[in-house]
């Protein structure tokens, strides 16, 4: 398939590589030098998003924020200027559900399809092509791009119409980071009691408190290895979006609100580029 | 082994039955009529905890609160009056770590052993003898009673000295109920967005937000089946204990504190005997 790709970051670069390896006709638009490695292999780089759209059946974007996706789609020389009717924009970034719905509606007026397909699984999932993909789209549109998504992820769930994928992603982030905070509080409580935190984590795994977070982030807390993993600043960004949505919808999220404040403290301490298991250090308040 | 058992509640009754089936010489002390079924099978019921202790190598207690265990151990006609040196009190209730440490110290003066062995796995785990057991004890004392614990649970982890098992249990409850609340907030957010909550739960299982809670309680929320499971009032009791300990130790637990308030609201709504997944209904504020 003729696929355009925008967003060669820590997630996007390995994803683009999987599409190339699977035999798709890849083209790029990129502002940053990450494209060089692809250019060396003969992948064309277009001058504008519009030019990329004009030569693509599907364009995949993997960028940071709602504003980025909106500018790429409907800004000057944006994708919308280049797409032919029947083309599809698959946005795999994490953005506001309302933004995804608005873009889908504007594209629909032009006969262009939309899929919001945010992912869970992080850089490791992108490298191993094992991402979990939460799709918001009309069913027929999703079926057209499913072969591409299957190259990138292991599990593709059609949540509902445009925007629904982003709602699921918001739920994922909210549960994940709240669980990280709960594990941090448990580790802190065990530590102030003078109890071996590694033994506590081990006892809790596999029981009613067991989770992927306790397994992975819990181990980072036990080893005090805060360097690797997911950059906390990205979760901080997700929570800003989430709490804004909750305010707009009149939906109280008391624990998420508290986690957001802890993430604010984490950012204030300068740990935004370290793993979110640094929430443990916020609780320690500098007392180690 | 000559085993005494006190606490034939929803957890204790199947546990006592497993000990009997494993061939141990069981005796009881009970205020309530649950003992009748055991009496019919020839199990003796003693007149006081002291009388039970006098004929037992090990006494297991499975009751509700710190005060209950303290009264059974050192109240009038309590276990301490009957135990011979070398006997062991194994308390499997969920009580305050400080209470467990105090009891262990008082028993040690008399040459009587102590194990705090709270469990995770609920009524189902008690029935299936698949409980996870978190033990706080001197290593030699734990080894003496390990054959009994192995009859009741699948996983026995020695966390540390007396009290450490209760610390691990507190951590377990804190993580579990906080995760239930996080899942409730996610389900609520998806619902106010008009998104299919069953699809969201399914997409999130197995990913970075995956947990035993999302699997079990998440399903109860999707099905709006709040009747079965763990009675929320027991979690409410656990959190009162937890927040009291945190205050005493100067350990801030911001998310646990928020969860506690939600549990207060749940109790106020009269849902204390229903499952803790009722936290979803607290968020709905009567709007359904």
Coordinates of C-alpha atoms in Angstrom, one line a residue:
Chain A
X1 CA 0.0 0.0 0.0
X2 CA 1.2 3.6 -0.6
X3 CA 1.7 4.8 2.9
X4 CA 2.8 8.2 4.2
X5 CA 4.3 8.6 7.6
X6 CA 4.9 11.6 9.8
X7 CA 6.5 11.5 13.2
X8 CA 9.8 9.7 13.4
X9 CA 10.2 9.9 17.1
X10 CA 11.0 7.2 19.6
X11 CA 7.8 5.4 18.8
X12 CA 7.3 6.5 15.1
X13 CA 10.8 5.5 13.8
X14 CA 10.5 1.8 14.5
X15 CA 6.9 1.8 13.4
X16 CA 7.9 3.3 10.0
X17 CA 10.6 0.7 9.7
X18 CA 8.2 -2.2 10.3
X19 CA 5.9 -0.8 7.4
X20 CA 9.0 -0.6 5.1
X21 CA 10.0 -4.1 6.0
X22 CA 6.5 -5.4 5.3
X23 CA 6.9 -4.2 1.7
X24 CA 4.7 -1.1 1.8
X25 CA 5.6 1.9 -0.5
X26 CA 6.7 4.3 2.2
X27 CA 7.1 8.0 1.9
X28 CA 7.8 10.6 4.6
X29 CA 7.4 14.2 5.6
X30 CA 9.8 15.2 8.4
X31 CA 11.3 18.4 9.8
X32 CA 14.0 16.6 11.8
X33 CA 17.1 14.7 10.6
X34 CA 15.6 11.3 11.7
X35 CA 14.6 10.8 8.0
X36 CA 18.2 10.5 6.9
X37 CA 18.4 6.8 7.7
X38 CA 15.3 6.2 5.6
X39 CA 16.5 8.4 2.7
X40 CA 19.6 6.3 2.5
X41 CA 17.4 3.3 1.8
X42 CA 15.6 5.2 -1.0
X43 CA 12.5 6.3 0.9
X44 CA 11.3 9.7 -0.6
X45 CA 10.8 12.7 1.6
X46 CA 8.0 15.1 0.5
X47 CA 8.3 18.9 0.7
X48 CA 5.0 19.3 2.6
X49 CA 2.3 17.2 4.3
X50 CA 0.0 18.1 1.3
X51 CA 2.5 16.6 -1.1
X52 CA 2.8 13.5 1.0
X53 CA -1.0 13.1 1.1
X54 CA -1.2 13.5 -2.7
X55 CA 0.9 10.4 -3.2
X56 CA -0.5 8.3 -0.4
X57 CA -3.6 6.0 0.1
X58 CA -3.1 6.2 3.8
X59 CA -1.1 8.7 6.0
X60 CA -0.1 7.7 9.5
X61 CA 0.8 10.4 12.0
X62 CA 2.6 9.7 15.3
X63 CA 3.2 13.1 17.0
X64 CA 2.8 14.7 20.4
X65 CA -0.3 16.8 20.8
X66 CA -3.8 17.7 19.5
X67 CA -2.5 21.0 18.1
X68 CA 0.3 19.2 16.1
X69 CA -2.2 16.8 14.5
X70 CA -4.7 19.6 13.7
X71 CA -1.9 21.7 12.1
X72 CA -0.7 18.7 10.0
X73 CA -4.2 18.0 8.8
X74 CA -5.8 21.4 8.1
X75 CA -2.9 23.9 8.4
X76 CA -1.2 25.5 5.4
X77 CA 0.0 22.8 3.0
X78 CA -1.7 20.3 5.3
X79 CA -2.7 16.7 4.5
X80 CA -6.3 17.8 3.7
X81 CA -5.0 19.8 0.7
X82 CA -3.4 16.7 -0.8
X83 CA -5.7 13.8 0.0
X84 CA -7.9 12.4 -2.8
X85 CA -11.4 11.2 -1.8
X86 CA -11.1 7.7 -0.4
X87 CA -7.8 8.3 1.3
X88 CA -7.5 7.7 5.1
X89 CA -5.7 9.6 7.8
X90 CA -4.7 7.2 10.7
X91 CA -3.6 9.2 13.7
X92 CA -1.8 7.1 16.3
X93 CA -0.9 10.0 18.6
X94 CA -2.5 10.5 21.9
X95 CA -4.8 13.6 21.5
X96 CA -8.1 14.9 22.9
X97 CA -11.2 12.8 21.9
X98 CA -12.9 16.1 20.9
X99 CA -10.1 17.0 18.5
X100 CA -10.3 13.5 16.9
X101 CA -14.0 13.9 16.4
X102 CA -13.6 17.3 14.9
X103 CA -10.9 16.2 12.4
X104 CA -13.0 13.1 11.4
X105 CA -16.0 15.3 10.7
X106 CA -14.0 17.8 8.6
X107 CA -12.4 15.0 6.6
X108 CA -15.8 13.3 6.1
X109 CA -17.0 16.5 4.2
X110 CA -14.2 15.8 1.7
X111 CA -14.8 12.0 1.4
X112 CA -11.5 11.3 3.3
X113 CA -11.5 8.7 6.0
X114 CA -10.3 9.0 9.6
X115 CA -9.0 6.5 12.2
X116 CA -7.8 7.4 15.7
X117 CA -5.6 4.6 16.7
X118 CA -3.6 5.5 19.8
X119 CA -1.4 2.8 21.3
X120 CA -0.3 1.2 24.5
X121 CA 3.0 -0.6 24.9
X122 CA 5.6 2.2 24.7
X123 CA 8.9 2.2 22.9
X124 CA 9.4 -1.5 23.5
X125 CA 6.0 -2.3 22.0
X126 CA 6.9 -0.1 18.9
X127 CA 10.2 -2.0 18.5
X128 CA 8.6 -5.4 18.9
X129 CA 5.5 -4.5 16.8
X130 CA 3.5 -5.7 19.8
X131 CA 1.5 -2.5 20.5
X132 CA -2.1 -2.6 21.7
X133 CA -4.1 -0.4 19.3
X134 CA -7.4 1.2 20.4
X135 CA -9.3 2.2 17.3
X136 CA -12.0 4.9 16.8
X137 CA -13.4 4.8 13.3
X138 CA -16.3 3.8 11.1
X139 CA -16.0 0.0 10.8
X140 CA -15.4 0.0 7.0
X141 CA -12.6 2.6 7.3
X142 CA -10.9 0.5 10.0
X143 CA -11.1 -2.6 7.8
X144 CA -9.3 -0.8 5.0
X145 CA -6.3 0.1 7.2
X146 CA -6.3 -3.0 9.4
X147 CA -3.5 -4.7 7.4
X148 CA -1.3 -1.8 8.1
X149 CA -2.1 -1.7 11.8
X150 CA -1.5 -5.5 12.0
X151 CA 2.1 -4.8 11.0
X152 CA 2.5 -2.5 14.0
X153 CA 0.6 -4.2 16.8
X154 CA -0.5 -7.5 18.2
X155 CA -4.0 -6.5 19.4
X156 CA -6.4 -4.2 17.5
X157 CA -9.7 -3.4 19.3
X158 CA -12.4 -1.4 17.5
X159 CA -13.7 0.7 20.4
X160 CA -16.4 2.7 18.5
X161 CA -16.8 5.7 16.2
X162 CA -14.1 8.4 15.7
X163 CA -12.8 9.7 19.0
X164 CA -13.6 6.4 20.9
X165 CA -10.0 5.2 20.5
X166 CA -8.8 8.3 22.2
X167 CA -11.3 7.8 25.0
X168 CA -10.0 4.3 25.6
X169 CA -6.4 5.6 25.6
X170 CA -7.4 8.2 28.2
X171 CA -8.8 5.4 30.3
X172 CA -5.6 3.4 29.8
X173 CA -3.4 6.3 31.0
X174 CA -5.6 7.1 33.9
X175 CA -5.6 3.5 35.2
X176 CA -1.9 3.0 34.5
X177 CA -0.6 6.1 36.2
X178 CA -3.1 5.9 39.1
X179 CA -1.8 2.3 39.7
X180 CA 1.8 3.5 39.6
X181 CA 0.9 6.1 42.3
X182 CA -0.9 3.4 44.4
X183 CA 2.2 1.1 44.1
X184 CA 4.4 4.0 45.1
X185 CA 2.3 4.6 48.2
X186 CA 2.5 1.0 49.1
X187 CA 6.3 0.9 48.6
X188 CA 6.6 4.0 50.8
X189 CA 4.4 2.6 53.5
X190 CA 6.4 -0.6 53.6
X191 CA 9.7 1.4 53.7
X192 CA 8.6 3.6 56.7
X193 CA 7.6 0.4 58.5
X194 CA 11.1 -0.8 57.9
X195 CA 9.8 -3.8 55.9
X196 CA 11.6 -5.3 52.9
X197 CA 9.8 -3.8 49.9
X198 CA 11.1 -6.5 47.5
X199 CA 9.4 -9.2 49.7
X200 CA 6.1 -7.2 49.8
X201 CA 6.1 -6.7 46.0
X202 CA 6.8 -10.4 45.5
X203 CA 4.0 -11.4 47.9
X204 CA 1.5 -9.2 46.2
X205 CA 2.3 -10.3 42.6
X206 CA -0.2 -12.8 41.3
X207 CA -2.8 -11.9 44.0
X208 CA -5.7 -9.5 44.0
X209 CA -3.3 -6.5 43.9
X210 CA -1.3 -7.9 41.0
X211 CA -0.9 -5.8 37.9
X212 CA 1.4 -5.2 35.0
X213 CA 2.4 -1.9 36.8
X214 CA 3.3 -3.7 40.0
X215 CA 5.4 -6.1 37.9
X216 CA 7.3 -3.5 35.9
X217 CA 7.2 -0.2 37.7
X218 CA 7.1 -1.9 41.1
X219 CA 10.4 -3.5 40.3
X220 CA 11.9 -0.2 39.2
X221 CA 10.9 1.3 42.6
X222 CA 12.4 -1.7 44.4
X223 CA 15.7 -1.3 42.5
X224 CA 15.4 2.5 42.6
X225 CA 16.0 2.5 38.9
X226 CA 14.2 5.7 37.7
X227 CA 16.2 6.3 34.5
X228 CA 14.6 3.9 32.0
X229 CA 11.0 3.4 30.9
X230 CA 8.3 6.0 30.0
X231 CA 9.2 9.7 30.4
X232 CA 6.9 11.1 33.1
X233 CA 6.4 14.4 31.2
X234 CA 4.3 12.5 28.7
X235 CA 2.0 11.2 31.4
X236 CA 1.9 14.7 32.8
X237 CA 0.7 15.9 29.3
X238 CA -1.9 13.1 29.1
X239 CA -3.3 14.1 32.5
X240 CA -3.6 17.7 31.6
X241 CA -5.8 16.6 28.7
X242 CA -7.7 14.2 30.8
X243 CA -8.6 16.6 33.6
X244 CA -9.6 19.2 31.0
X245 CA -12.0 16.7 29.4
X246 CA -13.4 15.7 32.8
X247 CA -14.1 19.4 33.7
X248 CA -15.8 19.9 30.4
X249 CA -18.0 16.8 30.8
X250 CA -18.8 17.3 34.5
X251 CA -17.2 14.0 35.4
X252 CA -15.5 13.9 38.8
X253 CA -12.3 11.9 38.8
X254 CA -11.1 12.3 42.4
X255 CA -8.1 9.8 42.2
X256 CA -7.0 11.0 38.8
X257 CA -7.1 14.6 40.1
X258 CA -4.8 13.6 43.0
X259 CA -2.4 11.7 40.7
X260 CA -2.3 14.9 38.6
X261 CA -1.1 16.9 41.6
X262 CA 1.6 14.3 42.3
X263 CA 2.7 14.5 38.6
X264 CA 2.9 18.3 39.0
X265 CA 5.2 17.8 42.0
X266 CA 7.3 15.4 40.0
X267 CA 7.6 17.9 37.2
X268 CA 8.5 20.6 39.7
X269 CA 11.3 18.4 41.1
X270 CA 12.8 18.2 37.6
X271 CA 12.1 14.5 37.0
X272 CA 10.0 14.9 33.9
X273 CA 12.4 13.0 31.6
X274 CA 12.7 10.1 34.1
X275 CA 10.4 7.2 34.5
X276 CA 7.0 7.8 36.2
X277 CA 8.0 5.4 39.0
X278 CA 9.7 8.7 40.2
X279 CA 6.3 9.3 41.9
X280 CA 7.9 7.3 44.7
X281 CA 10.5 10.0 45.2
X282 CA 7.7 12.7 45.4
X283 CA 6.3 10.8 48.4
X284 CA 9.7 10.6 50.0
X285 CA 9.8 14.4 50.0
X286 CA 13.6 14.4 49.8
X287 CA 14.0 12.2 52.9
X288 CA 15.3 9.2 50.8
Chain B
X1 CA -1.0 -31.6 64.6
X2 CA -3.2 -30.4 67.5
X3 CA -4.8 -27.3 66.1
X4 CA -7.2 -24.9 67.7
X5 CA -9.3 -22.6 65.5
X6 CA -11.3 -19.5 66.3
X7 CA -13.4 -17.5 63.8
X8 CA -15.8 -19.6 61.7
X9 CA -16.9 -16.8 59.4
X10 CA -17.1 -16.7 55.7
X11 CA -13.3 -17.2 55.5
X12 CA -12.6 -19.2 58.6
X13 CA -15.2 -22.0 58.2
X14 CA -13.8 -23.4 54.9
X15 CA -10.3 -23.0 56.3
X16 CA -11.1 -25.0 59.4
X17 CA -12.7 -27.6 57.1
X18 CA -9.4 -28.0 55.1
X19 CA -7.4 -28.5 58.3
X20 CA -9.9 -31.2 59.4
X21 CA -9.7 -32.9 56.0
X22 CA -5.9 -32.8 56.1
X23 CA -6.1 -35.0 59.2
X24 CA -5.2 -32.5 61.9
X25 CA -6.7 -32.9 65.4
X26 CA -9.0 -29.9 65.3
X27 CA -10.7 -28.2 68.2
X28 CA -12.7 -25.0 68.3
X29 CA -13.9 -22.1 70.4
X30 CA -16.9 -20.3 69.1
X31 CA -19.6 -18.0 70.3
X32 CA -21.8 -18.5 67.2
X33 CA -23.8 -21.5 66.0
X34 CA -21.4 -22.1 63.0
X35 CA -19.6 -24.7 65.2
X36 CA -22.6 -27.1 65.0
X37 CA -21.6 -28.6 61.7
X38 CA -18.2 -29.4 63.1
X39 CA -19.6 -30.7 66.4
X40 CA -21.7 -33.2 64.3
X41 CA -18.4 -34.6 63.0
X42 CA -17.0 -35.0 66.5
X43 CA -14.9 -31.8 66.7
X44 CA -14.6 -30.7 70.3
X45 CA -15.7 -27.1 71.3
X46 CA -13.9 -25.7 74.3
X47 CA -15.5 -23.5 76.9
X48 CA -12.9 -20.7 76.7
X49 CA -10.0 -19.6 74.5
X50 CA -7.7 -20.6 77.4
X51 CA -9.1 -24.1 77.4
X52 CA -8.5 -24.3 73.6
X53 CA -5.0 -23.1 73.9
X54 CA -4.3 -25.7 76.7
X55 CA -5.0 -28.6 74.3
X56 CA -3.4 -27.1 71.2
X57 CA 0.1 -26.9 69.7
X58 CA -1.1 -24.1 67.4
X59 CA -4.1 -21.9 67.6
X60 CA -5.3 -20.1 64.4
X61 CA -7.5 -17.0 64.7
X62 CA -9.5 -15.5 61.8
X63 CA -11.5 -12.7 63.1
X64 CA -12.3 -9.0 62.2
X65 CA -10.3 -6.4 64.1
X66 CA -7.2 -5.7 66.2
X67 CA -9.4 -5.5 69.4
X68 CA -10.9 -8.9 68.8
X69 CA -7.5 -10.6 68.5
X70 CA -6.1 -8.7 71.5
X71 CA -9.1 -9.8 73.6
X72 CA -8.8 -13.4 72.5
X73 CA -5.1 -13.5 73.3
X74 CA -4.8 -11.5 76.5
X75 CA -8.4 -11.0 77.7
X76 CA -9.9 -12.9 80.6
X77 CA -9.7 -16.7 79.9
X78 CA -7.6 -15.8 76.9
X79 CA -5.3 -17.9 74.8
X80 CA -2.2 -16.7 76.8
X81 CA -3.6 -18.3 80.0
X82 CA -3.7 -21.7 78.3
X83 CA -0.7 -21.9 76.0
X84 CA 2.3 -24.0 77.1
X85 CA 5.8 -22.6 76.2
X86 CA 6.5 -23.6 72.6
X87 CA 2.9 -23.2 71.4
X88 CA 2.2 -20.8 68.5
X89 CA -0.6 -18.3 67.9
X90 CA -1.1 -17.9 64.1
X91 CA -3.4 -14.8 63.5
X92 CA -4.7 -14.7 60.0
X93 CA -7.0 -11.7 60.5
X94 CA -6.2 -8.3 59.1
X95 CA -5.2 -6.1 62.0
X96 CA -2.8 -3.2 62.7
X97 CA 0.9 -4.0 62.3
X98 CA 1.5 -2.3 65.7
X99 CA -1.0 -4.6 67.4
X100 CA 0.7 -7.7 65.8
X101 CA 4.1 -6.5 67.1
X102 CA 2.7 -5.9 70.6
X103 CA 1.1 -9.3 70.8
X104 CA 4.3 -11.0 69.5
X105 CA 6.4 -9.3 72.2
X106 CA 4.0 -10.2 75.0
X107 CA 3.9 -13.9 73.9
X108 CA 7.7 -14.0 73.6
X109 CA 8.0 -13.2 77.3
X110 CA 6.1 -16.5 77.9
X111 CA 8.0 -18.5 75.4
X112 CA 5.0 -18.6 73.1
X113 CA 5.4 -18.1 69.3
X114 CA 3.6 -15.7 67.1
X115 CA 2.9 -15.5 63.3
X116 CA 0.8 -12.8 61.6
X117 CA -0.4 -14.5 58.5
X118 CA -3.0 -12.3 56.8
X119 CA -4.3 -13.5 53.5
X120 CA -5.3 -12.3 50.0
X121 CA -7.8 -14.2 47.8
X122 CA -11.1 -13.7 49.6
X123 CA -13.9 -16.3 50.2
X124 CA -13.1 -18.0 46.9
X125 CA -9.4 -18.4 47.9
X126 CA -10.5 -19.8 51.3
X127 CA -12.8 -22.4 49.6
X128 CA -10.2 -23.4 47.1
X129 CA -7.3 -23.4 49.6
X130 CA -5.6 -21.0 47.1
X131 CA -5.0 -18.1 49.5
X132 CA -1.9 -16.0 49.2
X133 CA -0.4 -15.8 52.8
X134 CA 1.8 -12.9 53.9
X135 CA 3.7 -14.0 57.0
X136 CA 5.4 -11.9 59.7
X137 CA 7.3 -14.1 62.1
X138 CA 10.6 -15.4 63.3
X139 CA 11.8 -17.8 60.6
X140 CA 11.9 -20.8 62.9
X141 CA 8.4 -20.2 64.1
X142 CA 7.1 -19.9 60.6
X143 CA 8.8 -23.2 59.6
X144 CA 6.9 -24.9 62.5
X145 CA 3.5 -23.9 61.2
X146 CA 4.3 -23.9 57.5
X147 CA 2.7 -27.4 57.0
X148 CA -0.6 -26.0 58.4
X149 CA -0.5 -22.8 56.2
X150 CA 0.3 -25.0 53.2
X151 CA -3.1 -26.7 53.7
X152 CA -4.8 -23.3 53.4
X153 CA -2.9 -21.4 50.7
X154 CA -1.0 -21.8 47.6
X155 CA 1.6 -19.1 48.1
X156 CA 3.3 -18.4 51.5
X157 CA 5.8 -15.5 51.5
X158 CA 7.9 -14.7 54.6
X159 CA 7.9 -10.9 54.6
X160 CA 9.8 -10.3 57.8
X161 CA 9.6 -10.2 61.6
X162 CA 6.2 -10.1 63.4
X163 CA 4.0 -7.3 62.0
X164 CA 5.6 -7.4 58.6
X165 CA 2.8 -9.7 57.3
X166 CA 0.3 -7.1 58.3
X167 CA 2.3 -4.3 56.6
X168 CA 2.2 -6.4 53.3
X169 CA -1.5 -6.9 53.7
X170 CA -2.0 -3.2 54.2
X171 CA -0.1 -2.6 51.0
X172 CA -2.2 -5.2 49.2
X173 CA -5.5 -3.6 50.3
X174 CA -4.2 -0.1 49.4
X175 CA -3.2 -1.1 45.9
X176 CA -6.2 -3.2 45.3
X177 CA -8.9 -0.7 46.3
X178 CA -7.0 2.2 44.7
X179 CA -7.0 0.3 41.5
X180 CA -10.7 -0.4 41.8
X181 CA -11.3 3.3 42.2
X182 CA -9.1 4.0 39.1
X183 CA -11.0 1.5 37.1
X184 CA -14.3 3.0 38.2
X185 CA -13.1 6.5 37.1
X186 CA -12.1 5.0 33.7
X187 CA -15.5 3.3 33.3
X188 CA -17.3 6.5 34.3
X189 CA -15.2 8.6 31.8
X190 CA -15.9 6.2 29.0
X191 CA -19.6 6.2 29.8
X192 CA -20.0 10.0 29.9
X193 CA -18.2 10.0 26.5
X194 CA -20.9 7.6 25.3
X195 CA -18.3 4.9 24.6
X196 CA -18.9 1.2 25.0
X197 CA -17.3 0.4 28.4
X198 CA -17.0 -3.3 27.7
X199 CA -14.9 -2.6 24.6
X200 CA -12.7 -0.3 26.6
X201 CA -12.1 -2.9 29.3
X202 CA -11.4 -5.5 26.7
X203 CA -8.9 -3.3 24.9
X204 CA -7.1 -2.4 28.2
X205 CA -6.7 -6.0 29.5
X206 CA -3.3 -7.4 28.8
X207 CA -1.8 -4.0 28.2
X208 CA 0.0 -1.6 30.5
X209 CA -3.2 -0.9 32.4
X210 CA -4.0 -4.6 32.9
X211 CA -4.6 -6.0 36.3
X212 CA -6.5 -8.6 38.3
X213 CA -8.8 -5.8 39.4
X214 CA -9.6 -4.7 35.9
X215 CA -10.3 -8.3 35.0
X216 CA -12.6 -9.1 37.9
X217 CA -14.0 -5.8 39.3
X218 CA -13.9 -4.2 35.9
X219 CA -16.2 -6.9 34.6
X220 CA -18.6 -6.4 37.5
X221 CA -18.8 -2.7 36.6
X222 CA -19.4 -3.5 33.0
X223 CA -22.2 -5.9 34.0
X224 CA -23.4 -3.6 36.8
X225 CA -23.3 -6.7 39.1
X226 CA -22.6 -5.1 42.5
X227 CA -24.0 -7.9 44.6
X228 CA -21.3 -10.5 44.6
X229 CA -17.6 -10.3 45.6
X230 CA -16.0 -8.6 48.6
X231 CA -18.1 -6.6 51.0
X232 CA -17.0 -3.0 50.7
X233 CA -17.4 -2.4 54.5
X234 CA -14.4 -4.6 55.0
X235 CA -12.2 -2.5 52.7
X236 CA -13.6 0.6 54.5
X237 CA -12.4 -0.9 57.8
X238 CA -9.0 -1.7 56.3
X239 CA -8.6 1.9 55.1
X240 CA -9.5 3.4 58.5
X241 CA -6.6 1.3 59.9
X242 CA -4.3 2.2 57.0
X243 CA -4.9 6.0 57.3
X244 CA -4.4 5.9 61.0
X245 CA -1.0 4.1 60.6
X246 CA 0.0 6.6 57.9
X247 CA -0.8 9.6 60.2
X248 CA 1.1 8.0 63.1
X249 CA 4.2 7.4 60.8
X250 CA 4.1 10.7 59.0
X251 CA 3.7 9.0 55.6
X252 CA 1.6 10.9 53.1
X253 CA -0.7 8.6 51.1
X254 CA -2.6 11.1 48.8
X255 CA -4.4 8.6 46.6
X256 CA -5.3 6.2 49.4
X257 CA -6.7 9.2 51.3
X258 CA -8.9 10.1 48.4
X259 CA -10.0 6.5 48.0
X260 CA -10.9 6.5 51.7
X261 CA -13.2 9.5 51.1
X262 CA -14.9 7.6 48.3
X263 CA -15.3 4.6 50.5
X264 CA -16.9 6.9 53.1
X265 CA -19.4 8.1 50.4
X266 CA -20.1 4.4 49.5
X267 CA -20.8 3.6 53.1
X268 CA -23.0 6.7 53.4
X269 CA -25.0 5.5 50.4
X270 CA -25.7 2.2 52.2
X271 CA -23.7 -0.1 49.9
X272 CA -21.4 -1.4 52.6
X273 CA -22.5 -5.0 52.1
X274 CA -22.2 -4.9 48.4
X275 CA -19.0 -5.3 46.3
X276 CA -16.4 -2.5 46.3
X277 CA -17.0 -2.1 42.6
X278 CA -19.9 0.0 43.9
X279 CA -17.3 2.8 43.9
X280 CA -18.5 3.3 40.3
X281 CA -22.0 4.2 41.6
X282 CA -20.5 6.8 44.0
X283 CA -19.0 8.6 40.9
X284 CA -22.3 8.4 39.1
X285 CA -23.8 10.5 41.9
X286 CA -27.2 9.0 41.4
X287 CA -27.4 9.9 37.7
X288 CA -27.1 6.3 36.6

